[in-house]
Amino acid sequence: MNYRILDTIANNITKNVHMKKALFLLALVASYLGISQEKLTYQQPSKEILELVDAPLAPSVLLSDDGKHMVLLYRDYYKTIAELSETELRLAGLRINPKTNIGSRTNYYNNIKVKEIGDKEASQVTGLPENPRLSNFKWSPDQSMIAATNTTSEGVELWVLDINQAKVTKLSEAEINANMRDVVNWFKDGKSLLVKMLPKDRKKLINVSEAVPAGPTISSNDGKKAQNRTYQDLLKNPNDEFNFEQLARSELYKISLDGVKTKWMDAAMYSSISFSPDGNYVMVTKVEKPFSYLVPYYRFPSATTIYGSNGNFVSTLLEVPLIEDLPKGFMAVRMGKRELSWRNDKPSSVIYAQALDEGDPETEADYRDEVFQIDAPFDKEGKSLIKLKNRYYRILWGSDGMAVAYDYWWNNRNLKGYLFNPSDNSQDPVIFEDRNYQDVYSDPGNFVTKRTAFGTEVLALKDNSAFLLGEGFTEEGQFPFVDKMDMTSMKKNRLYTSQIEGKKENLIDYNVNKDELLVRIESPNEYPNYYYKSVIKRKGPRQLTNFENPFKSIQNVHKEVITYTREDGLELNGTLYLPVGYDKAKKEKAPMILWAYPREFKDKSSASQNTQNPNEFTYPFWGSPIYWVTKGYVVLDDAAFPIIGEGDEEPNDTFRGQLVANAKAAIDAVDELGYIDRTKVAVGGHSYGAFMVANLLSHSDLFAAGIARSGAYNRTLTPFGFQSEERNYWEAPEVYYTMSPFMHADKMKTPLLLVHGEADNNSGTYPMQSERYFNALKGLGATVRLVMLPKESHGYRAKESILHLLWEQDQWLEKYVKQKDDKGELPAPATKD
């Protein structure tokens, strides 16, 4: 753009006409040249979309393990832009409101109701604070109470709900520090809580924008490789370091149910806190110095120490240095003890893993990890329990002689399950599961657990058998199941298969001793509700909740899962919605929105599997394209976009070609059904889906317009890997170049709507990604619009932002998709006399 021309025009105008006319003409010239910026207040979408956005949200459900009580938590689905505009500091990977001392993006609940199972109506909880903002819910050991925090304009308070009385009581003033995790923990007796409180000696925070620098900020490296992915919200200077330390420091207090406070431990930067199952010990992890400008706080130095329940020092289990450099690869880990946790079936035993391959996935090793146990008083070396062929994932404890361990390896998508004897490591573990974890058809399900006397979860065993709940995806559809597995022979017996015609049944939990299966049942027009069923006696269902469908206007929309074939023979699928009132017999040609998100696979078999269920409830959340069935659009949602790299080939080696092939197959499939005008198809996506959209519009002519939200478009700005790409830029420069839409901005010939949150915190999707891409497209003459949403992060939260987003998308689709003529061209602009 030649700005000197504009200057010359402006000068000539101002010499010859009145100033007001000059400014008006200058605005016209700028508008004609396409360089004007719009200043809009927040807009709202059409009535059809607005009534879906305003539908009330059903409560979240908490069930006590004994199945006697249900707690209903209510909240507004959206925040307000005023809430997002509250003071926020972004430090070391955290986003904190420094006035209230809690995460600035915390979700809050504003009402609680309680009901006994079997009662028709729930009881309103009394004693709630004015304008409640409740979070950090934590059951008491006997589950008779729930602790929670309430955030006021001045800070965070502690409250406790008595389930039987349906009443809450305030236990502290706004003195809690909720900036780090594990804010509230119950003592074993259930009569007091261990709480993070603001330290008395906290210093005043530095206003970074007003601070006078004492010198430059310097980073250096001594020759070590530190190939870290791009992180957001890192510390940037000594002032940030100071503020982080002040906000992270807490004093630990013991607070009784009558509100009496007793100091338990002096101030430190406490991160995680957990009681041993018997309640006699507390494992505390503290963040330490030096800090880093390269990695978030959870990679700062730390120390993990065991204390008695009285606060007396017992043992230091682990000291971890600053972790700025790791071996390359997703499976790289640091050396030394890691993944510390309490063993759930023992009073006070700590479990941890250690790498056997120096933490380097490139090192050949028969076993990658070894798991150890160390018992109270934690003064001896750990005892080896099991060696694992892959990276340690988790352990489910059953008994002294029986436990189940899992490991995994990302590079080949392998997962293994081991049955082992934790009391005798001379016995070889039995591998009972060895599969590709992306192969959902082979997924055996998850073991059922039960609550112990300690209040922890262990395997639910009966007659030497364990039980599994599976999602039940098959070639024929989804059929969730309950299996009984003999832990000696490893043989399984199927106890239950869900086959409710026209509905989807989610299996939530199974009480083995009571034969009580907790399920959630839904259909496209029936909101999900909870039920109890009997597996053995085949009784039920007994309905527990009665939530109604709030989205009446779309409850009868036609919905189906369609399958179709890519040009290389790969079977794909997507969920197809037809417009409200659409007559399938007439098959009038409608515009279509295709919405998708690419996923990487290492084999074609897993990539072709169908994990969509047409009986799922139709739920139009804020980022959904389903709203547009009310505006005459066909919607193909969650269209399969697999990117496959088998053997030594990486998926991204052929990313673009597979992307276009996926899109063409989807459009061809719906076109063959006779529902759409294929010249009026839009494509949309969020995050990596936005990256997909920009690539599709640059390298195909399949679409009339695109919507790309919060994406990354220049992969050289994420040079040490992105998404599922392990290789750095210097190892695979062609991949980075080929996959970057920014590098191919000159090929963009399709109207593109770019949307991004100004406060995006997602790794790699800096707001700059959209800003720079927009500038490139604008400079090359593309039809493009950039909408930056103030205060919004990677996912959008404020109702004002959501409504404006929907308005922007609706306007874009109306102009560049629906109004196209039969030749795929926009109508000529109207002329003025």
mmCIF file of N, CA and C in Angstrom, residues 388 391-396 404-407 445-447:
data_model
loop_
_atom_site.group_PDB
_atom_site.id
_atom_site.type_symbol
_atom_site.label_atom_id
_atom_site.label_comp_id
_atom_site.label_asym_id
_atom_site.label_seq_id
_atom_site.Cartn_x
_atom_site.Cartn_y
_atom_site.Cartn_z
ATOM 1 N N LEU A 388 8.728 -51.162 33.848
ATOM 2 C CA LEU A 388 7.773 -50.954 32.765
ATOM 3 C C LEU A 388 8.502 -50.747 31.450
ATOM 4 N N ARG A 391 6.715 -45.526 29.336
ATOM 5 C CA ARG A 391 6.666 -44.540 30.398
ATOM 6 C C ARG A 391 5.512 -44.852 31.362
ATOM 7 N N TYR A 392 5.802 -44.690 32.642
ATOM 8 C CA TYR A 392 4.793 -44.898 33.685
ATOM 9 C C TYR A 392 3.595 -43.980 33.464
ATOM 10 N N TYR A 393 2.399 -44.555 33.605
ATOM 11 C CA TYR A 393 1.165 -43.789 33.457
ATOM 12 C C TYR A 393 0.414 -43.717 34.784
ATOM 13 N N ARG A 394 0.001 -44.887 35.329
ATOM 14 C CA ARG A 394 -0.709 -44.885 36.604
ATOM 15 C C ARG A 394 -0.788 -46.305 37.153
ATOM 16 N N ILE A 395 -1.172 -46.412 38.431
ATOM 17 C CA ILE A 395 -1.398 -47.704 39.073
ATOM 18 C C ILE A 395 -2.738 -47.680 39.788
ATOM 19 N N LEU A 396 -3.499 -48.772 39.641
ATOM 20 C CA LEU A 396 -4.724 -48.995 40.403
ATOM 21 C C LEU A 396 -4.437 -50.100 41.409
ATOM 22 N N VAL A 404 -2.765 -53.152 39.384
ATOM 23 C CA VAL A 404 -2.741 -52.991 37.933
ATOM 24 C C VAL A 404 -1.959 -51.733 37.594
ATOM 25 N N ALA A 405 -0.944 -51.882 36.738
ATOM 26 C CA ALA A 405 -0.129 -50.746 36.295
ATOM 27 C C ALA A 405 -0.328 -50.530 34.797
ATOM 28 N N TYR A 406 -0.216 -49.269 34.384
ATOM 29 C CA TYR A 406 -0.294 -48.919 32.967
ATOM 30 C C TYR A 406 0.931 -48.092 32.591
ATOM 31 N N ASP A 407 1.420 -48.309 31.371
ATOM 32 C CA ASP A 407 2.429 -47.432 30.790
ATOM 33 C C ASP A 407 1.996 -47.061 29.379
ATOM 34 N N GLY A 445 -12.031 -50.833 28.234
ATOM 35 C CA GLY A 445 -12.737 -50.084 29.260
ATOM 36 C C GLY A 445 -11.858 -49.772 30.453
ATOM 37 N N ASN A 446 -12.445 -49.130 31.452
ATOM 38 C CA ASN A 446 -11.738 -48.725 32.661
ATOM 39 C C ASN A 446 -12.218 -49.530 33.859
ATOM 40 N N PHE A 447 -11.283 -49.907 34.712
ATOM 41 C CA PHE A 447 -11.644 -50.673 35.894
ATOM 42 C C PHE A 447 -12.523 -49.855 36.834
#
